[in-house]
Coordinates of C-alpha atoms and ligand atoms in Angstrom, one line a residue:
M959 CA -11.9 7.1 -21.8
R960 CA -9.2 7.2 -19.3
V961 CA -10.7 10.2 -17.6
V962 CA -13.9 8.3 -17.1
A963 CA -12.1 5.3 -15.8
L964 CA -10.2 7.4 -13.3
A965 CA -13.3 9.1 -12.1
I966 CA -15.0 5.8 -11.5
A967 CA -11.8 4.6 -9.7
A968 CA -11.7 7.6 -7.5
A969 CA -15.3 7.3 -6.6
S970 CA -14.8 3.7 -5.8
A971 CA -11.9 4.4 -3.6
L972 CA -13.8 7.0 -1.6
A973 CA -16.6 4.5 -1.1
A974 CA -14.1 1.9 0.0
T975 CA -15.9 -0.8 -2.1
P976 CA -14.2 -3.0 -4.6
A977 CA -15.2 -1.9 -8.1
L978 CA -12.4 -2.1 -10.6
A979 CA -12.2 -5.2 -12.7
T980 CA -9.5 -3.9 -15.0
P981 CA -6.4 -2.2 -13.5
L982 CA -5.3 1.1 -15.0
T983 CA -1.7 -0.1 -14.9
L984 CA 0.6 0.3 -17.8
N985 CA 0.4 -3.4 -18.8
G986 CA -3.2 -3.9 -17.7
R987 CA -2.3 -6.3 -15.0
P988 CA -2.9 -5.9 -11.2
P989 CA -0.2 -3.9 -9.4
A990 CA 2.9 -5.8 -8.3
I991 CA 3.6 -6.3 -4.6
I992 CA 7.2 -5.2 -3.9
N993 CA 8.1 -6.1 -0.3
H994 CA 10.1 -3.2 0.9
R995 CA 13.3 -4.3 2.7
G996 CA 11.8 -7.8 2.9
A997 CA 8.9 -8.4 5.3
S998 CA 10.2 -5.4 7.3
G999 CA 6.9 -4.9 9.1
Y1000 CA 7.5 -8.2 10.8
L1001 CA 11.2 -9.0 11.1
P1002 CA 14.5 -7.0 11.0
E1003 CA 14.8 -5.4 7.6
E1004 CA 16.8 -6.9 4.8
T1005 CA 17.7 -10.1 6.6
M1006 CA 17.1 -13.5 5.0
E1007 CA 14.5 -14.2 7.6
A1008 CA 12.6 -11.1 6.4
Y1009 CA 13.0 -12.2 2.8
R1010 CA 11.8 -15.7 3.4
L1011 CA 8.8 -14.4 5.1
S1012 CA 8.2 -12.2 2.0
V1013 CA 8.0 -15.3 -0.1
A1014 CA 5.6 -16.9 2.3
Q1015 CA 3.5 -13.8 2.3
K1016 CA 3.2 -14.0 -1.5
A1017 CA 5.2 -10.9 -2.4
D1018 CA 6.0 -10.6 -6.1
Y1019 CA 9.4 -8.8 -5.6
L1020 CA 11.9 -8.7 -2.8
E1021 CA 13.2 -5.2 -2.5
G1022 CA 16.4 -4.1 -0.8
D1023 CA 19.3 -1.6 -0.7
V1024 CA 22.8 -2.5 -1.7
Y1025 CA 26.2 -1.5 -0.5
V1026 CA 29.6 -3.1 -1.2
T1027 CA 31.8 -4.2 1.7
K1028 CA 35.5 -3.4 2.0
D1029 CA 36.2 -6.8 0.4
G1030 CA 33.8 -6.5 -2.4
V1031 CA 30.6 -8.3 -1.3
A1032 CA 27.2 -6.8 -2.3
V1033 CA 25.2 -6.7 1.0
M1034 CA 21.7 -5.6 1.8
L1035 CA 21.5 -2.6 4.0
H1036 CA 19.5 0.6 3.8
D1037 CA 21.8 2.9 5.8
G1038 CA 25.4 3.6 5.0
T1039 CA 26.1 3.1 8.7
L1040 CA 25.3 0.2 10.9
N1041 CA 24.2 2.0 14.1
A1042 CA 20.5 2.0 13.6
T1043 CA 19.9 -1.6 12.4
T1044 CA 22.5 -3.7 14.1
N1045 CA 24.0 -4.3 17.6
V1046 CA 27.3 -2.8 16.4
V1047 CA 27.7 -0.3 19.3
A1048 CA 27.2 -3.0 22.1
Y1049 CA 29.2 -5.5 20.2
A1050 CA 32.1 -3.1 19.7
A1051 CA 32.3 -2.6 23.5
T1052 CA 33.6 -6.1 23.9
H1053 CA 35.4 -6.5 20.5
P1054 CA 38.3 -4.1 20.1
E1055 CA 38.9 -5.0 16.4
I1056 CA 35.3 -3.8 15.7
K1057 CA 35.7 -0.8 18.0
A1058 CA 38.7 0.2 15.9
L1059 CA 36.5 0.7 12.9
V1060 CA 34.5 3.5 14.5
A1061 CA 34.2 6.7 12.4
S1062 CA 33.4 10.3 13.3
G1063 CA 30.4 10.8 15.6
G1064 CA 30.5 7.2 16.8
K1065 CA 29.2 5.9 13.5
Y1066 CA 30.3 2.6 11.9
N1067 CA 30.4 2.8 8.1
V1068 CA 29.3 -0.3 6.2
T1069 CA 32.1 0.1 3.6
D1070 CA 34.8 0.0 6.4
F1071 CA 33.8 -3.6 7.2
T1072 CA 34.7 -6.8 5.6
Y1073 CA 31.9 -9.3 5.0
A1074 CA 33.2 -11.5 7.8
Q1075 CA 33.1 -8.6 10.2
L1076 CA 29.6 -7.8 9.2
M1077 CA 28.6 -11.4 9.9
Q1078 CA 29.5 -11.0 13.5
L1079 CA 26.8 -8.4 14.0
T1080 CA 23.2 -9.1 14.8
A1081 CA 20.6 -7.2 12.8
T1082 CA 17.9 -5.6 14.9
F1083 CA 14.7 -3.6 14.5
R1084 CA 15.1 0.1 13.7
T1085 CA 14.4 1.8 17.0
A1086 CA 15.4 5.4 16.3
N1087 CA 12.7 7.9 15.3
G1088 CA 9.9 5.3 15.5
Y1089 CA 10.3 4.3 11.8
G1090 CA 8.4 1.1 12.1
T1091 CA 5.3 -0.4 13.7
Y1092 CA 6.1 -4.0 13.8
R1093 CA 3.7 -6.9 14.0
A1094 CA 4.1 -9.0 17.2
G1095 CA 4.7 -12.7 17.2
Y1096 CA 7.5 -12.9 14.6
Y1097 CA 10.6 -11.5 16.1
D1098 CA 12.8 -13.7 18.3
A1099 CA 15.0 -11.5 20.5
G1100 CA 17.5 -14.3 21.0
F1101 CA 18.1 -15.1 17.4
H1102 CA 21.3 -14.0 15.5
Y1103 CA 19.7 -12.2 12.5
Q1104 CA 22.5 -11.5 10.0
I1105 CA 22.9 -9.0 7.2
A1106 CA 22.0 -10.7 3.9
T1107 CA 23.9 -10.6 0.7
L1108 CA 22.4 -9.7 -2.6
E1109 CA 23.4 -13.2 -3.8
Q1110 CA 21.5 -14.9 -1.0
V1111 CA 18.4 -12.9 -1.9
A1112 CA 18.8 -13.8 -5.6
D1113 CA 19.3 -17.5 -4.6
L1114 CA 16.1 -17.4 -2.7
A1115 CA 14.1 -15.9 -5.6
Y1116 CA 15.5 -18.4 -8.1
Q1117 CA 15.2 -21.4 -5.8
T1118 CA 11.6 -20.4 -5.1
Y1119 CA 10.9 -20.5 -8.8
L1120 CA 12.6 -23.9 -9.2
D1121 CA 10.6 -25.3 -6.2
T1122 CA 7.2 -23.8 -6.9
G1123 CA 7.0 -22.3 -10.4
K1124 CA 6.2 -18.8 -9.0
M1125 CA 8.5 -16.2 -10.6
I1126 CA 9.5 -14.2 -7.6
G1127 CA 11.5 -11.2 -8.6
I1128 CA 14.1 -9.0 -6.9
Y1129 CA 14.4 -5.2 -6.9
P1130 CA 17.8 -4.1 -5.7
E1131 CA 18.5 -0.4 -5.2
A1132 CA 22.0 1.0 -5.8
K1133 CA 22.1 2.8 -2.5
Q1134 CA 25.8 3.4 -2.1
S1135 CA 27.1 6.3 -4.1
G1136 CA 29.5 5.4 -6.9
L1137 CA 29.0 3.4 -10.0
N1138 CA 30.8 0.3 -8.6
V1139 CA 27.7 -0.6 -6.7
A1140 CA 25.8 -1.0 -9.9
D1141 CA 28.5 -3.1 -11.4
A1142 CA 28.4 -5.3 -8.3
I1143 CA 24.6 -5.7 -8.6
L1144 CA 24.8 -6.7 -12.2
A1145 CA 27.7 -9.1 -11.6
V1146 CA 25.4 -11.0 -9.2
L1147 CA 22.4 -11.0 -11.5
N1148 CA 24.5 -12.3 -14.4
K1149 CA 25.9 -15.3 -12.5
A1150 CA 25.7 -18.4 -14.6
K1151 CA 24.0 -20.4 -11.9
Y1152 CA 20.8 -18.4 -12.5
N1153 CA 20.5 -19.6 -16.1
G1154 CA 19.3 -16.2 -17.2
Y1155 CA 16.4 -16.1 -14.8
F1156 CA 17.0 -12.4 -13.9
N1157 CA 16.2 -10.6 -17.1
A1158 CA 13.7 -8.1 -18.5
A1159 CA 11.7 -10.6 -20.5
H1160 CA 10.9 -12.7 -17.5
K1161 CA 9.9 -9.7 -15.4
T1162 CA 12.0 -11.0 -12.5
V1163 CA 14.1 -8.0 -11.8
F1164 CA 14.0 -4.2 -11.6
L1165 CA 16.9 -1.9 -10.7
Q1166 CA 16.4 1.5 -8.9
S1167 CA 18.2 4.5 -7.6
F1168 CA 17.5 8.1 -6.4
D1169 CA 20.6 9.2 -8.2
S1170 CA 19.8 10.0 -11.9
N1171 CA 23.5 9.4 -12.9
Q1172 CA 23.3 6.0 -11.3
V1173 CA 19.9 5.3 -13.1
A1174 CA 21.3 6.4 -16.5
Y1175 CA 24.5 4.3 -16.0
M1176 CA 22.5 1.1 -15.2
N1177 CA 20.2 1.8 -18.1
G1178 CA 23.2 1.9 -20.4
L1179 CA 24.5 -1.4 -19.1
T1180 CA 21.4 -3.6 -19.3
D1181 CA 17.8 -3.9 -20.7
I1182 CA 16.6 -4.7 -17.2
P1183 CA 14.0 -2.0 -16.3
V1184 CA 15.5 0.8 -14.1
T1185 CA 13.4 3.0 -11.8
Q1186 CA 14.2 6.6 -11.1
L1187 CA 13.2 7.1 -7.4
G1188 CA 11.9 10.3 -5.8
I1189 CA 9.8 11.8 -8.6
C1190 CA 6.5 11.6 -10.4
P1191 CA 6.2 13.7 -13.5
T1192 CA 4.0 16.8 -13.3
T1193 CA 4.1 17.6 -17.0
A1194 CA 4.3 15.6 -20.2
A1195 CA 7.7 17.2 -21.0
Q1196 CA 9.1 16.1 -17.7
A1197 CA 7.8 12.6 -18.2
A1198 CA 9.4 12.4 -21.7
A1199 CA 12.7 13.7 -20.2
I1200 CA 12.7 10.9 -17.6
K1201 CA 11.9 8.3 -20.2
V1202 CA 15.2 9.1 -22.0
F1203 CA 17.2 7.5 -19.2
A1204 CA 14.7 5.5 -17.1
D1205 CA 11.9 2.9 -17.6
G1206 CA 9.8 3.9 -14.6
V1207 CA 9.5 6.1 -11.6
G1208 CA 9.4 5.4 -7.9
P1209 CA 7.8 8.4 -6.2
S1210 CA 6.9 8.8 -2.5
L1211 CA 3.3 8.5 -1.6
N1212 CA 3.0 12.2 -1.2
Q1213 CA 4.4 12.8 -4.7
T1214 CA 1.9 10.4 -6.3
N1215 CA -1.6 11.2 -7.6
A1216 CA -3.8 10.1 -10.4
A1217 CA -2.6 12.9 -12.7
C1218 CA 1.1 12.0 -12.4
V1219 CA 0.4 8.3 -12.9
A1220 CA -1.5 9.1 -16.1
L1221 CA 1.3 11.4 -17.3
A1222 CA 3.9 8.7 -16.6
H1223 CA 1.9 6.0 -18.3
D1224 CA 1.4 8.2 -21.4
A1225 CA 5.2 8.5 -21.6
G1226 CA 5.6 4.7 -21.2
L1227 CA 6.9 4.9 -17.6
Y1228 CA 5.6 2.6 -14.9
V1229 CA 4.9 4.0 -11.4
H1230 CA 6.0 2.2 -8.2
P1231 CA 5.3 4.5 -5.2
Y1232 CA 6.8 4.0 -1.7
T1233 CA 6.2 3.2 1.2
F1234 CA 2.9 1.6 2.0
L1235 CA 2.3 0.5 5.6
Y1236 CA -0.7 -1.1 7.4
D1237 CA -3.6 1.2 6.4
A1238 CA -5.6 -0.8 3.8
T1239 CA -7.5 2.2 2.5
V1240 CA -4.2 3.7 1.3
Y1241 CA -3.6 0.7 -1.0
D1242 CA -7.2 1.0 -2.3
T1243 CA -6.6 4.7 -3.2
Y1244 CA -3.3 4.2 -5.0
Y1245 CA -4.5 1.0 -6.8
A1246 CA -7.3 3.1 -8.1
Y1247 CA -4.8 5.7 -9.4
G1248 CA -3.4 2.9 -11.6
V1249 CA 0.0 2.4 -9.9
D1250 CA 2.0 -0.5 -11.3
G1251 CA 3.4 -1.7 -8.1
V1252 CA 3.6 -0.8 -4.4
F1253 CA 6.7 -0.8 -2.1
T1254 CA 5.1 -2.2 1.1
N1255 CA 6.3 -3.3 4.5
F1256 CA 3.1 -5.3 4.9
A1257 CA 2.6 -7.6 1.8
P1258 CA -0.4 -9.4 3.2
I1259 CA -2.4 -6.2 3.4
A1260 CA -1.3 -5.3 -0.2
Y1261 CA -2.3 -8.8 -1.3
D1262 CA -5.7 -8.8 0.3
E1263 CA -6.6 -5.4 -1.1
R1264 CA -5.4 -6.3 -4.5
T1265 CA -7.3 -9.5 -4.5
T1266 CA -10.5 -7.7 -3.5
M1267 CA -10.1 -5.0 -6.1
F1268 CA -8.7 -7.2 -8.9
P1269 CA -10.0 -10.7 -8.4
V1270 CA -7.8 -12.4 -11.0
P1271 CA -4.7 -14.7 -10.9
E1272 CA -1.4 -13.2 -9.6
P1273 CA 0.8 -11.3 -12.0
A1274 CA 3.6 -13.7 -11.6
S1275 CA 1.4 -16.6 -12.5
L1276 CA 0.1 -14.8 -15.5
A1277 CA 3.7 -14.1 -16.6
L1278 CA 4.5 -17.8 -16.4
L1279 CA 1.4 -18.8 -18.3
G1280 CA 1.4 -16.0 -20.8
L1281 CA 5.0 -15.6 -21.8
G1282 CA 5.6 -19.2 -22.7
L1283 CA 8.9 -19.4 -20.8
T1284 CA 9.8 -22.8 -22.2
G1285 CA 13.5 -22.4 -21.4
L1286 CA 12.9 -21.8 -17.7
A1287 CA 10.2 -24.5 -17.6
A1288 CA 12.8 -26.9 -19.0
I1289 CA 15.2 -25.9 -16.3
R1290 CA 12.6 -26.9 -13.7
R1291 CA 11.8 -30.2 -15.5
R1292 CA 15.5 -31.2 -15.4
R1293 CA 15.7 -30.9 -11.7
Ligands
LIG1638 O1 13.4 2.0 -3.0 C1 12.1 2.4 -2.8 C2 12.1 2.9 -1.5 O2 12.7 1.9 -0.7 C3 12.9 4.1 -1.4 O3 13.0 4.5 -0.1 O4 14.7 5.0 1.6 O5 13.4 2.9 1.8 O6 15.2 3.1 0.1 P1 14.1 3.8 0.9
LIG1639 CA1 15.0 1.1 -1.2

């Protein structure tokens, strides 16, 4: 039955016409839109401005990478160094106390900075190696974009839920090596002020790492789903082995195809490939494979393609209606 459905899906994708009424995802719902580093196709990645734009662009999850500062604050940064995404080099030229933090090769390591020192820097677009193609009309060159904290992102997601009822989720990646980063992430998610909003039953959070030790560690600490990045199973045995310590996989686009998605699903693993950009036909192809979510820099394109292919209510709205989240609804009513 699944083979027939996949064949229909593949043919539909090739024809570039909307055809699927029922997604081939693990839970049968349309794929989740996971905004990669916030709205990073529009604004400097992993800043609060980029995450607020994610919410406005109807993303389901706010993705970002986590490091812990010298003084213990979980901050959102993809690189372990600040050179490519902040003005640190220019800033250090006139600030000797920052210049003193330089490491080998002229690099500035995130973990050598206190949070207050990081706040002095301005986050910028990534200019090296042509990583991004950014949409014009959003970036303000005179604005002091600052590095976000994980707690600020969690606050945004929770406050959006309180204000609108939409269950925006977050998707932090333990990017820094060492298990303390996982502990720091969970400490934020478990803060009392969130009233248990970030938990598995509410589908409001995923955790992720490329490091299988990190994935297994997080899986042992929490029932929040944990994603093993960088792989899509090529055999049933491999899928079963991943399922022992992870709940899903996050392969690159090149690693992902209809066969591996089916193998993963058969083992009970969800599939969230990375990274989708601005070519709408790519979304159509992977949606037809049955992927459960997409890490995208361009949420509006992911949203439009999803709406065309699966013209049903958003997953988050379905979750709110279908799961009977009376406790959370009560929280909203009390405000
Ligand atoms: O976390 C999914 C995707 O973001 C992995 O790639 O390098 O952007 O963290 P990266
Ligand atoms: Ca990431």
